[in-house]
Structure formats: C-alpha cells, structure tokens
PDB file of C-alpha atoms in Angstrom:
ATOM      1  CA  MET A 154      21.264 -34.643 -27.689  1.00  0.00           C
ATOM      2  CA  PHE A 155      23.788 -36.693 -24.796  1.00  0.00           C
ATOM      3  CA  SER A 156      26.722 -33.739 -23.924  1.00  0.00           C
ATOM      4  CA  THR A 157      29.849 -35.580 -22.852  1.00  0.00           C
ATOM      5  CA  ALA A 158      30.940 -32.005 -21.643  1.00  0.00           C
ATOM      6  CA  GLY A 159      27.459 -31.229 -19.693  1.00  0.00           C
ATOM      7  CA  LEU A 160      27.922 -34.887 -17.865  1.00  0.00           C
ATOM      8  CA  LEU A 161      31.670 -33.828 -17.061  1.00  0.00           C
ATOM      9  CA  ILE A 162      29.995 -30.356 -15.977  1.00  0.00           C
ATOM     10  CA  GLY A 163      27.156 -31.329 -13.662  1.00  0.00           C
ATOM     11  CA  VAL A 164      29.982 -34.469 -12.127  1.00  0.00           C
ATOM     12  CA  ALA A 165      32.288 -31.277 -11.293  1.00  0.00           C
ATOM     13  CA  VAL A 166      30.244 -29.467 -10.025  1.00  0.00           C
ATOM     14  CA  LEU A 167      27.668 -31.897  -7.744  1.00  0.00           C
ATOM     15  CA  GLY A 168      30.040 -35.232  -7.342  1.00  0.00           C
ATOM     16  CA  PRO A 169      31.356 -33.106  -4.508  1.00  0.00           C
ATOM     17  CA  SER A 170      28.891 -33.816  -2.240  1.00  0.00           C
ATOM     18  CA  LEU A 171      29.255 -37.318  -2.320  1.00  0.00           C
ATOM     19  CA  LEU A 172      31.559 -37.467  -0.395  1.00  0.00           C
ATOM     20  CA  LEU A 173      29.916 -36.703   2.186  1.00  0.00           C
ATOM     21  CA  LEU A 174      29.353 -40.462   1.759  1.00  0.00           C
ATOM     22  CA  VAL A 175      32.540 -41.810   2.426  1.00  0.00           C
ATOM     23  CA  ALA A 176      33.754 -38.491   4.679  1.00  0.00           C
ATOM     24  CA  PRO A 177      30.802 -37.804   6.349  1.00  0.00           C
ATOM     25  CA  PRO A 178      31.092 -35.341   9.140  1.00  0.00           C
ATOM     26  CA  GLN A 179      32.451 -36.168  12.398  1.00  0.00           C
ATOM     27  CA  GLU A 180      29.565 -34.801  14.708  1.00  0.00           C
ATOM     28  CA  GLY A 181      27.396 -37.031  12.169  1.00  0.00           C
ATOM     29  CA  LEU A 182      24.973 -36.678   9.266  1.00  0.00           C
ATOM     30  CA  ALA A 183      22.182 -36.447  12.277  1.00  0.00           C
ATOM     31  CA  ALA A 184      23.531 -34.159  13.692  1.00  0.00           C
ATOM     32  CA  LEU A 185      22.350 -32.001  10.433  1.00  0.00           C
ATOM     33  CA  GLY A 186      18.936 -32.383  11.430  1.00  0.00           C
ATOM     34  CA  ALA A 187      15.968 -33.248   8.895  1.00  0.00           C
ATOM     35  CA  GLY A 188      14.045 -31.048   8.332  1.00  0.00           C
ATOM     36  CA  THR A 189      10.616 -31.697   9.487  1.00  0.00           C
ATOM     37  CA  THR A 190       8.773 -28.563   8.825  1.00  0.00           C
ATOM     38  CA  THR A 191       7.015 -27.917   5.384  1.00  0.00           C
ATOM     39  CA  THR A 192       9.755 -25.059   4.927  1.00  0.00           C
ATOM     40  CA  ASP A 193      12.402 -27.097   4.860  1.00  0.00           C
ATOM     41  CA  ARG A 194       9.669 -29.853   3.037  1.00  0.00           C
ATOM     42  CA  VAL A 195       9.567 -27.343   0.074  1.00  0.00           C
ATOM     43  CA  LEU A 196      12.775 -26.290   0.102  1.00  0.00           C
ATOM     44  CA  THR A 197      14.223 -29.677   0.042  1.00  0.00           C
ATOM     45  CA  VAL A 198      12.051 -30.652  -2.980  1.00  0.00           C
ATOM     46  CA  LEU A 199      12.610 -27.467  -5.058  1.00  0.00           C
ATOM     47  CA  GLU A 200      16.625 -28.035  -4.490  1.00  0.00           C
ATOM     48  CA  ARG A 201      16.153 -32.108  -5.969  1.00  0.00           C
ATOM     49  CA  LEU A 202      14.180 -30.333  -9.071  1.00  0.00           C
ATOM     50  CA  GLY A 203      16.856 -27.617  -9.453  1.00  0.00           C
ATOM     51  CA  GLN A 204      19.521 -30.887  -8.692  1.00  0.00           C
ATOM     52  CA  ALA A 205      17.673 -32.679 -11.299  1.00  0.00           C
ATOM     53  CA  GLY A 206      17.139 -29.398 -13.868  1.00  0.00           C
ATOM     54  CA  VAL A 207      20.403 -28.943 -14.033  1.00  0.00           C
ATOM     55  CA  LEU A 208      21.999 -32.463 -14.595  1.00  0.00           C
ATOM     56  CA  VAL A 209      19.191 -33.099 -17.198  1.00  0.00           C
ATOM     57  CA  ALA A 210      19.697 -29.286 -18.746  1.00  0.00           C
ATOM     58  CA  LEU A 211      23.785 -30.198 -19.173  1.00  0.00           C
ATOM     59  CA  VAL A 212      23.351 -33.809 -20.253  1.00  0.00           C
ATOM     60  CA  LEU A 213      20.256 -32.358 -23.022  1.00  0.00           C
ATOM     61  CA  SER A 214      23.069 -29.583 -23.969  1.00  0.00           C
ATOM     62  CA  GLY A 215      24.675 -30.846 -27.490  1.00  0.00           C
ATOM     63  CA  ASP A 216      27.455 -28.810 -28.196  1.00  0.00           C
ATOM     64  CA  ARG A 217      26.644 -25.439 -26.758  1.00  0.00           C
ATOM     65  CA  TYR A 218      29.981 -26.521 -24.462  1.00  0.00           C
ATOM     66  CA  SER A 219      32.613 -26.483 -26.964  1.00  0.00           C
ATOM     67  CA  ALA A 220      31.432 -22.836 -27.184  1.00  0.00           C
ATOM     68  CA  PRO A 221      35.124 -20.959 -27.528  1.00  0.00           C
ATOM     69  CA  LEU A 222      35.779 -20.572 -23.441  1.00  0.00           C
ATOM     70  CA  ASP A 223      35.011 -16.979 -22.625  1.00  0.00           C
ATOM     71  CA  GLY A 224      35.274 -15.322 -19.293  1.00  0.00           C
ATOM     72  CA  TRP A 225      32.367 -16.823 -17.937  1.00  0.00           C
ATOM     73  CA  PHE A 226      33.903 -20.267 -18.001  1.00  0.00           C
ATOM     74  CA  ALA A 227      36.922 -18.140 -16.204  1.00  0.00           C
ATOM     75  CA  VAL A 228      35.052 -17.094 -13.160  1.00  0.00           C
ATOM     76  CA  GLY A 229      32.944 -20.106 -13.401  1.00  0.00           C
ATOM     77  CA  ALA A 230      36.081 -22.249 -13.026  1.00  0.00           C
ATOM     78  CA  ALA A 231      37.761 -19.723 -10.092  1.00  0.00           C
ATOM     79  CA  LEU A 232      34.170 -20.491  -8.171  1.00  0.00           C
ATOM     80  CA  LEU A 233      34.387 -24.761  -8.819  1.00  0.00           C
ATOM     81  CA  ALA A 234      38.215 -24.431  -7.760  1.00  0.00           C
ATOM     82  CA  GLY A 235      37.011 -22.463  -4.150  1.00  0.00           C
ATOM     83  CA  TYR A 236      35.100 -24.565  -4.115  1.00  0.00           C
ATOM     84  CA  TYR A 237      37.434 -28.036  -4.185  1.00  0.00           C
ATOM     85  CA  ALA A 238      39.630 -26.374  -1.820  1.00  0.00           C
ATOM     86  CA  LEU A 239      36.473 -25.139   0.835  1.00  0.00           C
ATOM     87  CA  TRP A 240      35.534 -29.479   0.142  1.00  0.00           C
ATOM     88  CA  LEU A 241      39.140 -29.819   0.714  1.00  0.00           C
ATOM     89  CA  ARG A 242      39.677 -28.196   4.079  1.00  0.00           C
ATOM     90  CA  TYR A 243      36.674 -30.075   4.892  1.00  0.00           C
ATOM     91  CA  LEU A 244      38.762 -33.243   4.792  1.00  0.00           C
ATOM     92  CA  LEU A 245      42.201 -32.037   5.801  1.00  0.00           C
ATOM     93  CA  ARG A 246      40.484 -30.177   8.633  1.00  0.00           C
ATOM     94  CA  GLY A 247      39.186 -33.230  10.343  1.00  0.00           C
ATOM     95  CA  ARG A 248      35.641 -33.012   9.385  1.00  0.00           C
ATOM     96  CA  HIS A 249      33.472 -30.884  10.848  1.00  0.00           C
ATOM     97  CA  LEU A 250      29.926 -29.326  10.006  1.00  0.00           C
ATOM     98  CA  ALA A 251      31.246 -26.282  10.998  1.00  0.00           C
ATOM     99  CA  LEU A 252      33.227 -26.278   8.172  1.00  0.00           C
ATOM    100  CA  LEU A 253      30.221 -27.809   6.103  1.00  0.00           C
ATOM    101  CA  PHE A 254      27.783 -24.551   5.743  1.00  0.00           C
ATOM    102  CA  GLY A 255      30.232 -21.957   8.496  1.00  0.00           C
ATOM    103  CA  PRO A 256      30.635 -19.164   6.798  1.00  0.00           C
ATOM    104  CA  LEU A 257      33.949 -17.796   5.179  1.00  0.00           C
ATOM    105  CA  ALA A 258      35.154 -13.747   4.389  1.00  0.00           C
ATOM    106  CA  GLY A 259      32.052 -12.707   4.653  1.00  0.00           C
ATOM    107  CA  VAL A 260      30.082 -15.244   2.562  1.00  0.00           C
ATOM    108  CA  PRO A 261      27.460 -17.324   4.002  1.00  0.00           C
ATOM    109  CA  VAL A 262      26.936 -21.394   3.491  1.00  0.00           C
ATOM    110  CA  PRO A 263      29.783 -20.353   0.206  1.00  0.00           C
ATOM    111  CA  LEU A 264      29.643 -24.355   0.052  1.00  0.00           C
ATOM    112  CA  ALA A 265      26.562 -23.845  -0.702  1.00  0.00           C
ATOM    113  CA  VAL A 266      26.766 -20.597  -3.151  1.00  0.00           C
ATOM    114  CA  LEU A 267      29.412 -21.226  -5.301  1.00  0.00           C
ATOM    115  CA  PRO A 268      28.688 -24.300  -6.717  1.00  0.00           C
ATOM    116  CA  VAL A 269      25.329 -22.408  -7.905  1.00  0.00           C
ATOM    117  CA  LEU A 270      27.157 -19.042  -9.049  1.00  0.00           C
ATOM    118  CA  ALA A 271      29.706 -21.768 -10.824  1.00  0.00           C
ATOM    119  CA  LEU A 272      26.678 -23.916 -12.593  1.00  0.00           C
ATOM    120  CA  GLY A 273      25.064 -20.211 -13.164  1.00  0.00           C
ATOM    121  CA  CYS A 274      28.522 -18.905 -15.287  1.00  0.00           C
ATOM    122  CA  ALA A 275      27.910 -22.646 -16.836  1.00  0.00           C
ATOM    123  CA  ALA A 276      24.915 -21.628 -18.352  1.00  0.00           C
ATOM    124  CA  ALA A 277      26.123 -18.030 -19.014  1.00  0.00           C
ATOM    125  CA  TRP A 278      28.898 -19.322 -20.905  1.00  0.00           C
ATOM    126  CA  GLY A 279      26.965 -22.196 -22.505  1.00  0.00           C
ATOM    127  CA  ARG A 280      23.636 -19.182 -23.444  1.00  0.00           C
ATOM    128  CA  SER A 281      21.985 -22.048 -21.637  1.00  0.00           C
ATOM    129  CA  VAL A 282      17.867 -20.688 -20.502  1.00  0.00           C
ATOM    130  CA  TRP A 283      17.498 -24.575 -19.529  1.00  0.00           C
ATOM    131  CA  LEU A 284      19.620 -24.413 -17.744  1.00  0.00           C
ATOM    132  CA  GLY A 285      20.431 -21.058 -16.275  1.00  0.00           C
ATOM    133  CA  THR A 286      16.915 -21.804 -14.884  1.00  0.00           C
ATOM    134  CA  ALA A 287      17.550 -25.229 -12.665  1.00  0.00           C
ATOM    135  CA  VAL A 288      20.290 -23.070 -11.479  1.00  0.00           C
ATOM    136  CA  VAL A 289      17.719 -20.295 -10.664  1.00  0.00           C
ATOM    137  CA  VAL A 290      15.172 -23.662  -8.983  1.00  0.00           C
ATOM    138  CA  LEU A 291      18.377 -25.053  -7.301  1.00  0.00           C
ATOM    139  CA  ALA A 292      19.390 -21.675  -5.624  1.00  0.00           C
ATOM    140  CA  ALA A 293      16.154 -21.586  -4.428  1.00  0.00           C
ATOM    141  CA  GLY A 294      15.936 -24.283  -2.589  1.00  0.00           C
ATOM    142  CA  HIS A 295      19.423 -24.894  -2.039  1.00  0.00           C
ATOM    143  CA  TRP A 296      20.702 -21.642  -0.460  1.00  0.00           C
ATOM    144  CA  PRO A 297      18.019 -21.258   2.384  1.00  0.00           C
ATOM    145  CA  THR A 298      18.345 -24.953   3.120  1.00  0.00           C
ATOM    146  CA  SER A 299      21.750 -24.659   3.868  1.00  0.00           C
ATOM    147  CA  TRP A 300      21.434 -21.403   5.521  1.00  0.00           C
ATOM    148  CA  ARG A 301      18.714 -23.223   7.985  1.00  0.00           C
ATOM    149  CA  THR A 302      21.114 -25.831   8.709  1.00  0.00           C
ATOM    150  CA  TRP A 303      23.892 -23.611   9.812  1.00  0.00           C
ATOM    151  CA  ARG A 304      21.577 -21.264  12.047  1.00  0.00           C
ATOM    152  CA  ARG A 305      20.117 -24.705  13.763  1.00  0.00           C
ATOM    153  CA  LEU A 306      23.832 -25.689  14.218  1.00  0.00           C
ATOM    154  CA  GLU A 307      24.762 -22.314  15.729  1.00  0.00           C
ATOM    155  CA  GLN A 308      21.839 -22.408  18.121  1.00  0.00           C
ATOM    156  CA  PRO A 309      23.556 -24.741  20.303  1.00  0.00           C
ATOM    157  CA  THR A 310      26.049 -22.951  20.697  1.00  0.00           C
ATOM    158  CA  ALA A 311      25.010 -19.183  20.716  1.00  0.00           C
ATOM    159  CA  ALA A 312      22.489 -21.063  23.512  1.00  0.00           C
ATOM    160  CA  SER A 313      25.391 -21.807  25.694  1.00  0.00           C
ATOM    161  CA  ALA A 314      27.935 -18.871  25.573  1.00  0.00           C
TER     162      ALA A 314
END
C-alpha cells in the first residue's frame, strides 16, 4: 500500500545526494576514482540494491509511519539533522571531496554513516523488517564503498607527506 509518509522519509534521507549533480566537488566527480575491482563492483551492486530496497520498503509501507512519535523517531531526526548540517558544511566551505568523505569527531565517513543510521531508526520506528533488511544491505555496500573512496583520496596526500 502506497505511503506518502514513507516517500517523504525516503526523499528526506536519500535526496540530498542529488546535490552532487548540481554542486559537484571542486575536484570533479572523476576524482572519486570509479571502482574497477570486483570488490568495488560487488559493493556498488549491494549499495544500489539497498537504495532500491529502502525506497520500495518505504513507499509501500502503508500506514507504518503514522505511528506515534517515539525515541526511534527522535534519534532518527537528530541523525538526519546532523546529515543536513554536513551537507550544508560541504556547500558553504567550498565543495571539496574531503568534506564529503573525511571523518568528523571520530566518525569515519559521516555522510555515509548518518543517513544509513537514520534509515535504521525509521525501520525501528515503523517496525519494518523489510526496511531493516534493506538498510543492512545498503550499509553493507555504502559504508565500505565510502570508506574505500576516502582511503583512495587520502593516498596521494600520504605519499606527498
């Protein structure tokens, strides 16, 4: 059953990534170094399957997200606010790759970690096993892909130091 609330959650969490289309990093998107190894391709497939699964689970969630607001909602909203703040930082500080992938306050690749955790909170709030499963698949692809990208970006700096 179609869920407007689920669609809004999906857009709120996954939508900011579309900013890369209109505000790409100063270094260019090619600087991300598209993964060519089998591991990179497998992680990318997992990430895309997770994204699709998250959207499908949210959009077809019926009235799950008309549930009373609870602690899961509050934690998810706080994570989403942090995610938006990091996107704002990226936009206001010159749109550099380090702002997309660099660690912050001990959290590695926070722009990858925060939205996935927020979606996990949405799964708990809506008590959705389907969304929870899709979030695990998304995390299995997105987190290592983002971490590997950060490591690749760090290598030239480490070599020149």
